[in-house]
XYZ file of C-alpha atoms in Angstrom:
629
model
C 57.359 203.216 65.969
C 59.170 203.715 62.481
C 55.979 202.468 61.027
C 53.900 204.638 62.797
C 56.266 207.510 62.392
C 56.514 207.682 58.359
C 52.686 206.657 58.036
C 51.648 209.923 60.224
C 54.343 212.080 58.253
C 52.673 210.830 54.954
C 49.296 211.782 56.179
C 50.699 215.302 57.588
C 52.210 216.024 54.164
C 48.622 215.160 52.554
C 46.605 217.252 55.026
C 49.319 220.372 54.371
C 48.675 219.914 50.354
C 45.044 219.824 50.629
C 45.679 222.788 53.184
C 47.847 224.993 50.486
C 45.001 223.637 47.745
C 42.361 225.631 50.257
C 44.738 229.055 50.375
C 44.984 228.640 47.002
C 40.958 228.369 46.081
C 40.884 231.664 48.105
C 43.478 233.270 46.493
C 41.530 232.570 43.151
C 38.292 233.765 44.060
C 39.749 236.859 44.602
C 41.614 236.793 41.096
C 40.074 238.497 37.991
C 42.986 237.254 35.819
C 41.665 234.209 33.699
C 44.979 232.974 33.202
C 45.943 232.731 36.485
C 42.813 231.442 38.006
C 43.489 228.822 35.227
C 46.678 228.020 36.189
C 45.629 228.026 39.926
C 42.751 225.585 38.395
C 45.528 223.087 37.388
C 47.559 224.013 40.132
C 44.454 222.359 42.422
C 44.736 219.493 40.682
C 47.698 218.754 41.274
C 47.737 219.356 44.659
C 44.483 217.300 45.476
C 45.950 214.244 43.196
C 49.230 214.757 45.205
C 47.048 214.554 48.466
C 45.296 211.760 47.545
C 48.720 209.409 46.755
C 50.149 211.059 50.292
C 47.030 209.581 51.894
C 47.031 206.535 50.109
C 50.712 205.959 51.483
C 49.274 207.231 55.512
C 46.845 204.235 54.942
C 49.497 201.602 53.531
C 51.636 198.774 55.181
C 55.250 200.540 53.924
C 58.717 199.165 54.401
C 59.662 200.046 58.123
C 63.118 201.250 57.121
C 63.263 203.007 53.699
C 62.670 206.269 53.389
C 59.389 207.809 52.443
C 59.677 209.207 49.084
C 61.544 205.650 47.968
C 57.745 204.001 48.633
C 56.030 207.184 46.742
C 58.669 206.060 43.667
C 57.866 202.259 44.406
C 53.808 202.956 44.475
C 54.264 204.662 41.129
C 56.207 201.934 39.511
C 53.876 199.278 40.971
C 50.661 200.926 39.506
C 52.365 201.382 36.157
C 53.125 197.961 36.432
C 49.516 196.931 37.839
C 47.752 198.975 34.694
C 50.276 196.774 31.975
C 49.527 193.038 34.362
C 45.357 194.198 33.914
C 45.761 195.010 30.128
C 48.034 191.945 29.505
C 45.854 189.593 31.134
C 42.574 190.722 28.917
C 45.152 190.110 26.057
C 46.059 186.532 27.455
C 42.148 185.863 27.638
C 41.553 186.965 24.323
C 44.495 184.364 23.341
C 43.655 182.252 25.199
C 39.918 182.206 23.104
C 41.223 181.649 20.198
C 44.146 179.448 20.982
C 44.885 177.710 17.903
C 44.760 180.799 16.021
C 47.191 182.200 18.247
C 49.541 179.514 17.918
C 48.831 179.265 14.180
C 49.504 182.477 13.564
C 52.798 182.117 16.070
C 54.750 180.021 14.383
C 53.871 181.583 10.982
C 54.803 184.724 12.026
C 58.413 182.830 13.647
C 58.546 181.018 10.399
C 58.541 184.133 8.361
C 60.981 185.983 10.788
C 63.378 183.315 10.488
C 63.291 181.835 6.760
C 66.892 183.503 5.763
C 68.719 181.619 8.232
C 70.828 179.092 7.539
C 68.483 176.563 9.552
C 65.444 178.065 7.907
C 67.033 177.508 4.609
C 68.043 174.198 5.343
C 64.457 172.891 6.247
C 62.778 175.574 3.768
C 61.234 177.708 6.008
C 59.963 179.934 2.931
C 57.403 177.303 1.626
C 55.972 176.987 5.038
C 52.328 178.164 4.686
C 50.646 175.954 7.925
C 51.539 173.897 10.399
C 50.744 170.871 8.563
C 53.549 172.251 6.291
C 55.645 172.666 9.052
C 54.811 168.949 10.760
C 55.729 167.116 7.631
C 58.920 169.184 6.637
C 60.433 169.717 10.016
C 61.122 166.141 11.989
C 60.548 166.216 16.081
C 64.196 166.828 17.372
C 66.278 166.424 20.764
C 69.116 168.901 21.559
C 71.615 166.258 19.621
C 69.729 167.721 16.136
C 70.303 171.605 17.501
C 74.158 171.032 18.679
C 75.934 171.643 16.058
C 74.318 175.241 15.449
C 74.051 176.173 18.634
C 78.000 175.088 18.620
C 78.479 177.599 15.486
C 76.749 180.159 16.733
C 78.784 180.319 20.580
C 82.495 181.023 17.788
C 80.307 184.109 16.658
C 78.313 182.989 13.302
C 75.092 185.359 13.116
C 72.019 183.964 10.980
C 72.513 180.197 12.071
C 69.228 179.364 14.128
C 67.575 183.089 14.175
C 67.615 186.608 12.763
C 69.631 188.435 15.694
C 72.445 187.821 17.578
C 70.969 186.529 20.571
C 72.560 188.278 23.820
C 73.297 185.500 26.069
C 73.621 181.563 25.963
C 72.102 179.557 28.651
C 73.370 176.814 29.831
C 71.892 173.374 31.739
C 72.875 172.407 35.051
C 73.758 168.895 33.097
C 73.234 167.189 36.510
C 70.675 164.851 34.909
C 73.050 164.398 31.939
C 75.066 166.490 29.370
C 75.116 169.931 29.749
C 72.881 171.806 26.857
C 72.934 175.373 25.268
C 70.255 177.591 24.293
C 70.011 180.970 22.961
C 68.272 183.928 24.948
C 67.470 186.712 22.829
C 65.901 189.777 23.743
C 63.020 189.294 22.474
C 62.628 186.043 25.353
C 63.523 189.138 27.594
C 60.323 191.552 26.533
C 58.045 188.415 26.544
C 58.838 187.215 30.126
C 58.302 190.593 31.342
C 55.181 190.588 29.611
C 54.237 187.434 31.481
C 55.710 188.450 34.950
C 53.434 191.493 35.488
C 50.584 189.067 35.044
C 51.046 188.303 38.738
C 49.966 191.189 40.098
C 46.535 190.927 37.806
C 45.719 187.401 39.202
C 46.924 188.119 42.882
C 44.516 190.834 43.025
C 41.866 188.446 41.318
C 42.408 185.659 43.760
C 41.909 188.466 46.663
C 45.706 187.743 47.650
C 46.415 190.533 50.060
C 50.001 191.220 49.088
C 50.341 195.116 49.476
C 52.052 196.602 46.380
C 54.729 198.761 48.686
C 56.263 195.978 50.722
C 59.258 195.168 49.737
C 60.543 190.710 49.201
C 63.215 188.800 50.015
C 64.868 187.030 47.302
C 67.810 183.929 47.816
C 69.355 184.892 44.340
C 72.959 183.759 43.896
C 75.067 185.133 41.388
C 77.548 183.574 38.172
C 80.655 184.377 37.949
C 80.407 185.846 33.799
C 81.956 183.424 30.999
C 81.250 184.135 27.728
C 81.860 182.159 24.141
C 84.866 182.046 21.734
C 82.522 184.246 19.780
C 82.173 186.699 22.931
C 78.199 185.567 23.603
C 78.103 185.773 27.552
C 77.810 182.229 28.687
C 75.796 181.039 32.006
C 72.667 179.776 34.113
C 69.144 181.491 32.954
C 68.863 183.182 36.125
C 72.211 185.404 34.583
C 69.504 186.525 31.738
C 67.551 189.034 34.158
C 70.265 191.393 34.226
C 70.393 192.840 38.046
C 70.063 197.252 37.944
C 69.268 199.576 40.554
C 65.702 199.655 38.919
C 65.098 195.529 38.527
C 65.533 194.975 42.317
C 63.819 198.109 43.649
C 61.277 195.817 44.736
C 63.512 193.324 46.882
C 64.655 194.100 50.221
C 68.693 193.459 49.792
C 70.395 196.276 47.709
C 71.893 195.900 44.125
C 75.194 195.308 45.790
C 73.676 191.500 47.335
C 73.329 190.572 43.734
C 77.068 190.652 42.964
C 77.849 187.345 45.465
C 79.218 184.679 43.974
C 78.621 182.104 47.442
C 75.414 180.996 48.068
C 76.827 180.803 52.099
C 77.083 184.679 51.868
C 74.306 185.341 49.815
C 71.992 183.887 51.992
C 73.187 185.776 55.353
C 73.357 188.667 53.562
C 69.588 188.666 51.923
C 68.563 186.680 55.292
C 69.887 189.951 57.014
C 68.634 192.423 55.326
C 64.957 190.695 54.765
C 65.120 190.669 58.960
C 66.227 194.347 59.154
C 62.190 194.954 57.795
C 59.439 194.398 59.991
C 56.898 195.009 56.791
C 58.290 192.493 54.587
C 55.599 191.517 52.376
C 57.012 188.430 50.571
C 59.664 186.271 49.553
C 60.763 184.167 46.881
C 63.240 181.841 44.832
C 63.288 179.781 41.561
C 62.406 176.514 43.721
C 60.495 176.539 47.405
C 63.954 175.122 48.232
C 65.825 178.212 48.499
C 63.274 179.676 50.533
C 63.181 176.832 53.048
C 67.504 177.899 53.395
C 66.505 181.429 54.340
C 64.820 180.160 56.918
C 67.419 177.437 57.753
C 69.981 180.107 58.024
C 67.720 182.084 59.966
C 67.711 180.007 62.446
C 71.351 178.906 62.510
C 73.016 182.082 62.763
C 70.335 184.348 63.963
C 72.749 185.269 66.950
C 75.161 186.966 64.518
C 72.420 188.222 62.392
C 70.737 189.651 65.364
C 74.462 191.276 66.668
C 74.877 192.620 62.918
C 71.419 194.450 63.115
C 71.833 195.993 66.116
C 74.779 197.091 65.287
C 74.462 198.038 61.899
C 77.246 195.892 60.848
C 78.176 193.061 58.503
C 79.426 189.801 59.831
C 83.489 190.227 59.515
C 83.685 186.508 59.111
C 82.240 186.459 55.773
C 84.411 186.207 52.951
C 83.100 189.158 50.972
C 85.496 190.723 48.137
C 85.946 194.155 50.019
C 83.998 196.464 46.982
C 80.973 194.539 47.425
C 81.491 194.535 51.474
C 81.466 198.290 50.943
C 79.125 198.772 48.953
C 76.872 196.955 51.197
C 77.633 198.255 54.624
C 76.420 201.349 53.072
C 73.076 200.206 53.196
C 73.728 199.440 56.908
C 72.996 201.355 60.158
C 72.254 200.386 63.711
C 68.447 198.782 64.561
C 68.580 197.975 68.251
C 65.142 198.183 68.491
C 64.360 195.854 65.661
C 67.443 193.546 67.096
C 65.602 193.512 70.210
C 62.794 192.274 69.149
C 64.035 189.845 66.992
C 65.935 188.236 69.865
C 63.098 188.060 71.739
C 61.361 185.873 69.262
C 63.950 183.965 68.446
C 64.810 182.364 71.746
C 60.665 181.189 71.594
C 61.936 178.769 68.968
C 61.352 178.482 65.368
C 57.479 177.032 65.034
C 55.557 180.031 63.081
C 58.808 182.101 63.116
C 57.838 184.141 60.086
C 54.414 185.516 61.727
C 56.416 186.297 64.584
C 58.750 188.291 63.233
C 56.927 189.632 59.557
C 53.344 190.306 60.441
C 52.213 191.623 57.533
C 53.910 188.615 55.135
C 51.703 187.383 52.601
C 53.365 185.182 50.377
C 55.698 183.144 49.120
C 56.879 182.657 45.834
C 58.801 179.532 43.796
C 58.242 176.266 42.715
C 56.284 174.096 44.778
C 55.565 170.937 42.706
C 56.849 167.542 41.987
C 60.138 166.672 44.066
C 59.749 170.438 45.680
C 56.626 169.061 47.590
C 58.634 167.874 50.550
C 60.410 171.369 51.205
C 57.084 173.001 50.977
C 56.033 170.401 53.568
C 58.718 171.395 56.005
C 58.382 175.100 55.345
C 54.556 175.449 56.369
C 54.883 172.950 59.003
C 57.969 174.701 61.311
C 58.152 178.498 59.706
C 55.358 179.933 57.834
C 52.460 177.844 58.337
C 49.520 179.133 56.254
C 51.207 181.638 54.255
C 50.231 181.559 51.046
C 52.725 179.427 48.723
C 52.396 180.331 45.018
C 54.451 178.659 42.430
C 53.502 181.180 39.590
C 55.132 180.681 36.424
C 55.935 177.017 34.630
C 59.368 177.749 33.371
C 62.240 175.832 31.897
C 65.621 176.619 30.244
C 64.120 175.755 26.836
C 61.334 178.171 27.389
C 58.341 180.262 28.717
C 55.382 177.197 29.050
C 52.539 178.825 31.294
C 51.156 180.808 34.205
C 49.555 179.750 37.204
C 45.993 181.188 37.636
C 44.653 179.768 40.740
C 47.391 180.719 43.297
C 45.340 179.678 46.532
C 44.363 176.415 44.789
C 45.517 173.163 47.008
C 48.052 170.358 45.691
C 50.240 170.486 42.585
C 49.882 173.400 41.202
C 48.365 173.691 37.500
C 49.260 176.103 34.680
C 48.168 177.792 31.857
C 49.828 176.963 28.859
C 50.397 180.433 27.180
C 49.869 180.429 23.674
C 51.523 183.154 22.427
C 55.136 182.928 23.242
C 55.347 179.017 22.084
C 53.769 176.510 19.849
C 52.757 173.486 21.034
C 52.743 170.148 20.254
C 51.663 167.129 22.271
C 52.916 163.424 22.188
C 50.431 161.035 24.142
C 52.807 159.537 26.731
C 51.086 155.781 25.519
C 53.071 156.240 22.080
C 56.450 158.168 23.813
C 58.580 155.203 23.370
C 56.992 155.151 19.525
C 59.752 155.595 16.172
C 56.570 157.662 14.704
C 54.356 158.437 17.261
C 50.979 160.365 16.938
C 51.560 164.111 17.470
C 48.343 166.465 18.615
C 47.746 169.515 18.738
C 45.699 171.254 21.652
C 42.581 171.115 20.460
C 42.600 167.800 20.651
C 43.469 167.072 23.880
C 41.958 165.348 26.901
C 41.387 166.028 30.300
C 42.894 163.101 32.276
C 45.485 162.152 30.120
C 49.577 162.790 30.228
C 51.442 163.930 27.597
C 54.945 165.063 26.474
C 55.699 168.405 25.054
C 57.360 169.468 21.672
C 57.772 173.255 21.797
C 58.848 175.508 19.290
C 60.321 178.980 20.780
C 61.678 182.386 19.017
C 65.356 180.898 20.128
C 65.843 178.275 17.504
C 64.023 175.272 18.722
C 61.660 173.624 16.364
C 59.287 170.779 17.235
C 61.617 170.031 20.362
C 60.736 167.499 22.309
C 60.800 167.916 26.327
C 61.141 164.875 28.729
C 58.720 166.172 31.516
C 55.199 164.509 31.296
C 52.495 166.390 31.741
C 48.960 165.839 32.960
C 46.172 167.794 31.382
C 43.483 168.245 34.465
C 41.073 170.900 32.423
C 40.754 173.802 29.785
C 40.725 177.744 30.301
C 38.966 178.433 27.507
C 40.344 176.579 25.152
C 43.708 176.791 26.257
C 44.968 173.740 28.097
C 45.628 173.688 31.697
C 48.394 170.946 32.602
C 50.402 169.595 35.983
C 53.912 168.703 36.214
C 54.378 164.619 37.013
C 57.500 163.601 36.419
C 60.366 163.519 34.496
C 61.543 160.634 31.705
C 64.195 160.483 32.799
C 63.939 160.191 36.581
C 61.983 157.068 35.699
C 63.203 153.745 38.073
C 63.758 149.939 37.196
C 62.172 147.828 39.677
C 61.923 143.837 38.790
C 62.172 145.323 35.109
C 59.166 147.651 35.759
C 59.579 150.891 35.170
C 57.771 153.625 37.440
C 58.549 157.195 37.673
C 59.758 159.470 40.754
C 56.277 160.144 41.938
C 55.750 157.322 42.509
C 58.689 156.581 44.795
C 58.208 160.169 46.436
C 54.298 159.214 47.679
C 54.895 156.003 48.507
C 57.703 157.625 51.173
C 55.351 160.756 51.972
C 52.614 158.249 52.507
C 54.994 156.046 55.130
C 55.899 158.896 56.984
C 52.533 160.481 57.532
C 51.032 157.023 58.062
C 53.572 157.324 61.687
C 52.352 158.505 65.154
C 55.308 160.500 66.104
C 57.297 164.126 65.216
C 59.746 162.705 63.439
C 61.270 165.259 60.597
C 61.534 163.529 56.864
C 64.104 165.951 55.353
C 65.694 165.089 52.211
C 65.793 161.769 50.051
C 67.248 160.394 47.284
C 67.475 157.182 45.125
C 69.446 154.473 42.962
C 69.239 151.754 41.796
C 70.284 148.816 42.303
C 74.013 148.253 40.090
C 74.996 151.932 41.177
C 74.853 150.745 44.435
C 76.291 147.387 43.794
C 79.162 149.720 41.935
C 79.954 151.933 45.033
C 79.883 149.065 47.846
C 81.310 145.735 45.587
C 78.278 144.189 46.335
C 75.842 141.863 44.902
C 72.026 143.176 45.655
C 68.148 142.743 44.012
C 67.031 146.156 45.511
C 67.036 149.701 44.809
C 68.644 151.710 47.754
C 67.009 154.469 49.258
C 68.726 157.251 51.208
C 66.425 159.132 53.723
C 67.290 161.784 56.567
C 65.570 160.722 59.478
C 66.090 160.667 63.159
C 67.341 157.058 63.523
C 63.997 155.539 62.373
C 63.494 152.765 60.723
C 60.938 152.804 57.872
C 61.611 149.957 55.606
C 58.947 147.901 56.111
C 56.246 150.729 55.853
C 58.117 152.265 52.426
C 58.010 148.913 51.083
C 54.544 148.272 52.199
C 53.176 151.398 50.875
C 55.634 151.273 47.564
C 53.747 147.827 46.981
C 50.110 149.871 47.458
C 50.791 152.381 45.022
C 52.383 149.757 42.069
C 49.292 147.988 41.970
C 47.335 150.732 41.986
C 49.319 151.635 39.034
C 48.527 148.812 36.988
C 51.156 145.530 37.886
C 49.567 143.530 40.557
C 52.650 141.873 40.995
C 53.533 142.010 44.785
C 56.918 140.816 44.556
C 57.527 144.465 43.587
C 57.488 145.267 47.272
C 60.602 144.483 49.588
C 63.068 145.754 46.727
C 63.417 149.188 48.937
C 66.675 149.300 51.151
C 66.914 152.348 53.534
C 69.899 154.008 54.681
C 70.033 156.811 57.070
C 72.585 159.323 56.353
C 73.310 162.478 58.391
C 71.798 166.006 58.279
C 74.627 167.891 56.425
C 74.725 164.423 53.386
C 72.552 166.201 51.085
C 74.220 169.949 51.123
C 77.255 168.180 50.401
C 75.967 166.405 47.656
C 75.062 170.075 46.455
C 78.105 171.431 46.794
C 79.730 168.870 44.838
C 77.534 169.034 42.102
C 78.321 172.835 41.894
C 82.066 172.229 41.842
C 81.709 169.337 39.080
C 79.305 171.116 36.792
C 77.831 174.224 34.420
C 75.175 174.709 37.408
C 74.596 178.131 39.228
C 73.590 177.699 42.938
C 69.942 179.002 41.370
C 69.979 175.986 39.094
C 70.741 173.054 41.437
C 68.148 170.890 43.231
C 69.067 167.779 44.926
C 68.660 164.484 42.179
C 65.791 162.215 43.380
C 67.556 159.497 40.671
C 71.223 159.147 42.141
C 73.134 159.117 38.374
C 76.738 158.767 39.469
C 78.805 156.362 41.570
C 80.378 159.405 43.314
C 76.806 160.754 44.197
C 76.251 157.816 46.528
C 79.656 157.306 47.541
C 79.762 160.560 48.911
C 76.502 160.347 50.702
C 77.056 156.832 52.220
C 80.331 158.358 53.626
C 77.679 160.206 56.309
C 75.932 156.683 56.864
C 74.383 156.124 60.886
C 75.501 153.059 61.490
């Protein structure tokens, strides 16, 4: 009925402007005075444009509890927003033409900008005049050749790496080794902004019916602030998107959600508020992970969720520091209606939940490749079924790398590499493990092949080289398109054979859907062999392989299909399979391994994903401690 309600009170307030408008046409033709029946002309104008939005609202799916005139400020920030995402994508096109030019003319532009520094002195930044200049003067780096100046700029030295005092310092997780630094400047700020509103340009090109006044859920998880002996706020990326009133108009849990420090409360809380909606249009996270939890604690605690909307109250069991608990029961009043119905769907069960209880969701938003491909798996399957999954952006703490243009497109998702915020450089993965090994540019590129990454950004990296490996499956325009594979470092040993996570994560996906039954694969993870042997004083030849299942033994098939996918990789050697040992460990194994990662490192709850490559002793200690015997 609230629906129903605000959408006939929008098109009442239309019909009475366009009403006045007709008094007012009267009035006029009855004026002499040119003045006024010019300013009565305008006046008309007004009105009739005013109409128009006031019908255009009548005719929308709107947020079922806000109140009316926050969707007419909401419509006019989205179409101001929709206008910049049309304008910037011609502008990416055009880029995206000329791409070498672009980049050419991006680094000598960053070059130039940076040249008094005391890094651009140091490698002579001023008699830079083309990248071949810059390729045989500037070596390819790792984060060891950055330290030390990243180090000297955190006590407070300015004109070290770049020309401005950057205005935060981002930190690693450092769960797949040491933690790293990297400067944020604002100018990082203005260019993912830039690149954000593209999504709205290629939803509405993909005919993606997300309405631009519904409102999103978000799982975001704040950081407590830490900043450097030189007073440079320290943290997680997610910390560089500072949270205003304004920033999260668009999200469905008040400015107040974004202040908790727990990712236990932040979820209820966002999980609550996203319910309180019956229009909720989307909802999102850095990884397809965090929205899989909504859901998760959905359906754990929807009895106190459900008693907390029909009351209009907030759980008193959560540990909530009592200014944010006020400032957020604010934002609370009595639903019983909504309750109601939720109840009633929740005691159907689960399967297609978010139909059920969102009609009019559309999408939903982190990312979905690589290792995330399992919780996408179990999301469609039990909650949201065909909603539309879109992993839009190809992000990293180092930098901006490219935009995902084909959001209904099946499988791993591919992305644009975007040339003007980066420059890129390309190391055939055949020559990786090379002293000197050939470095490319894109133009010469080829479809098919994997490569790793050097970027140079406007934060003080130069030729930096990234261990993710990248497959380039085609060109838009001449700018390459690329999907994720793996990382370097998440490669295994198996009988001295190295193959990479993806490897290991089919040959699993492919054992499980090769059963007959409705068994749930949740989580895995991986070590190898001499952790193990570390952990249980042991002598073994295998890798071990932890799996969530529901007492089911899949050995054999893992092994079988591990020893399929090795050959078809290029060793023919079938002693390869049998080397996979599975251990089933209990539901709650793999939240604890979170958890302890979060107490033992830089990570932010936004940050963390669990490891596929099991580093650390403790890691599978801790997770064999929930063995089923």
């Amino acid at each position: 009925m609230g629906l129903i309600t605000k959408n006939v009170r929008a098109f009442l307030f239309g019909l009475l402007l366009f009403i006045i408008e007709g008094c007012i046409i009267e009035f006029g033709f009855l004026c002499t005075n040119l003045p006024v029946r010019i300013i009565f002309g305008v006046l008309c104008l007004v009105l009739t444009a005013t109409g128009l939005i006031f019908f255009y609202l009548a005719s929308s799916i709107l947020s079922s509890i806000d109140p009316l005139v926050q969707d007419l400020q909401r419509l006019m920030g989205r179409k101001i927003l929709e206008r910049m995402a049309k304008s910037g994508f011609a502008k990416l096109e055009t880029s995206c033409q000329k791409y070498q030019e672009t980049q050419d003319a991006f680094l000598t532009n960053l070059i130039a900008q940076n040249k008094d520094t005391a890094y651009g002195r140091q490698y002579e930044f001023d008699s830079i005049r083309s990248v071949e200049d810059f390729q045989s003067k500037h070596p390819v780096t790792e984060y060891i050749h950055f330290k030390p100046f990243v180090e000297r700029v955190a006590k407070g030295e300015e004109m070290v790496l770049v020309n401005s005092r950057p205005v935060m310092i981002a930190l690693t997780s450092g769960t797949t080794g040491e933690s790293k630094m990297f400067l944020r400047t604002a100018s990082r700020r203005k260019n993912f902004f830039q690149n954000f509103v593209l999504m709205f340009e290629i939803l509405k090109r993909n005919s993606c019916s997300w309405n631009c006044l519904q409102k999103t859920a978000t799982s975001y998880t704040h950081f407590p602030e830490k900043y450097t002996e030189g007073g440079i706020p320290l943290g997680p990326s997610s910390m560089f998107l500072k949270m205003t009133k304004q920033t999260v108009s668009s999200y469905q849990s008040p400015l107040a959600a974004f202040r908790l420090l727990d990712q236990t409360h932040s979820l209820y809380v966002h999980t609550l508020f996203a319910l309180r909606d019956r229009n909720l249009g989307g909802m999102g996270g850095n990884f397809i992970s965090m929205v899989l939890k909504i859901f998760e604690t959905m359906e754990m605690k929807w009895e106190l969720l459900v008693k907390d909307i029909n009351g209009g109250t907030l759980n008193q069991g959560l540990d909530i520091p009592v200014d944010v608990r006020r400032d957020l029961e604010k934002e609370l009043y009595p639903l019983p209606v909504r309750a109601s119905e939720l109840e009633a769907e929740f005691k159907k069960g689960f399967h297609g939940i978010a139909k059920r209880i969102w009609p009019h969701m559309e999408i939903l938003l982190g990312v979905t490749g690589g290792s995330m491909e399992i919780y996408l798996q179990r999301l469609s399957k039990k909650y949201t079924e065909d909603i539309l999954a879109y992993s839009s952006f190809l992000i990293c703490t180092e930098g901006f790398l490219g935009i995902n243009l084909w959001p209904k497109a099946k499988g791993n998702p591919k992305y644009v590499l975007c040339p003007n915020v980066l420059f890129f450089e390309f190391i055939p993965l055949s020559e990786s493990a090379e002293e000197d090994p050939k470095v490319l540019l894109a133009e010469s590129l080829e479809v098919g092949q994997s490569y790793l990454i050097l970027l140079t950004n406007t934060e003080g990296l130069y030729r930096y080289r990234l261990d993710d490996v990248y497959k380039v499956v085609d060109f838009w325009h001449q700018a390459p398109v690329v999907e994720f594979e793996y990382r370097i470092g998440e490669m295994f040993n198996i009988c001295g054979k190295k193959f990479s996570e993806t490897v290991v994560r089919e040959s699993i996906l492919s054992a499980v859907g090769s059963l007959q039954c409705s068994t749930e694969f949740v989580d895995y993870a991986c070590c190898e062999g001499l952790v193990y042997q570390e952990v249980k004083a042991c002598h073994i030849i295998f890798n071990i392989v932890l799996l969530i299942f529901h007492n089911l033994d899949l050995e054999d098939t893992i092994n079988a299909k591990l020893t399929e996918l090795t050959i078809a990789e290029g060793f023919p050697d079938r002693s390869i399979g049998g080397k996979f040992h599975l251990v089933l460990v209990q539901t709650s194994s793999f939240e604890s391994l979170l958890n302890l990662i979060l107490s033992t490192s830089n990570a932010g709850p936004a940050q963390v994903k669990v490891p596929r490559k099991l580093r650390k002793a403790e890691w599978v200690k801790l997770l064999l401690n929930f063995e089923i015997v």
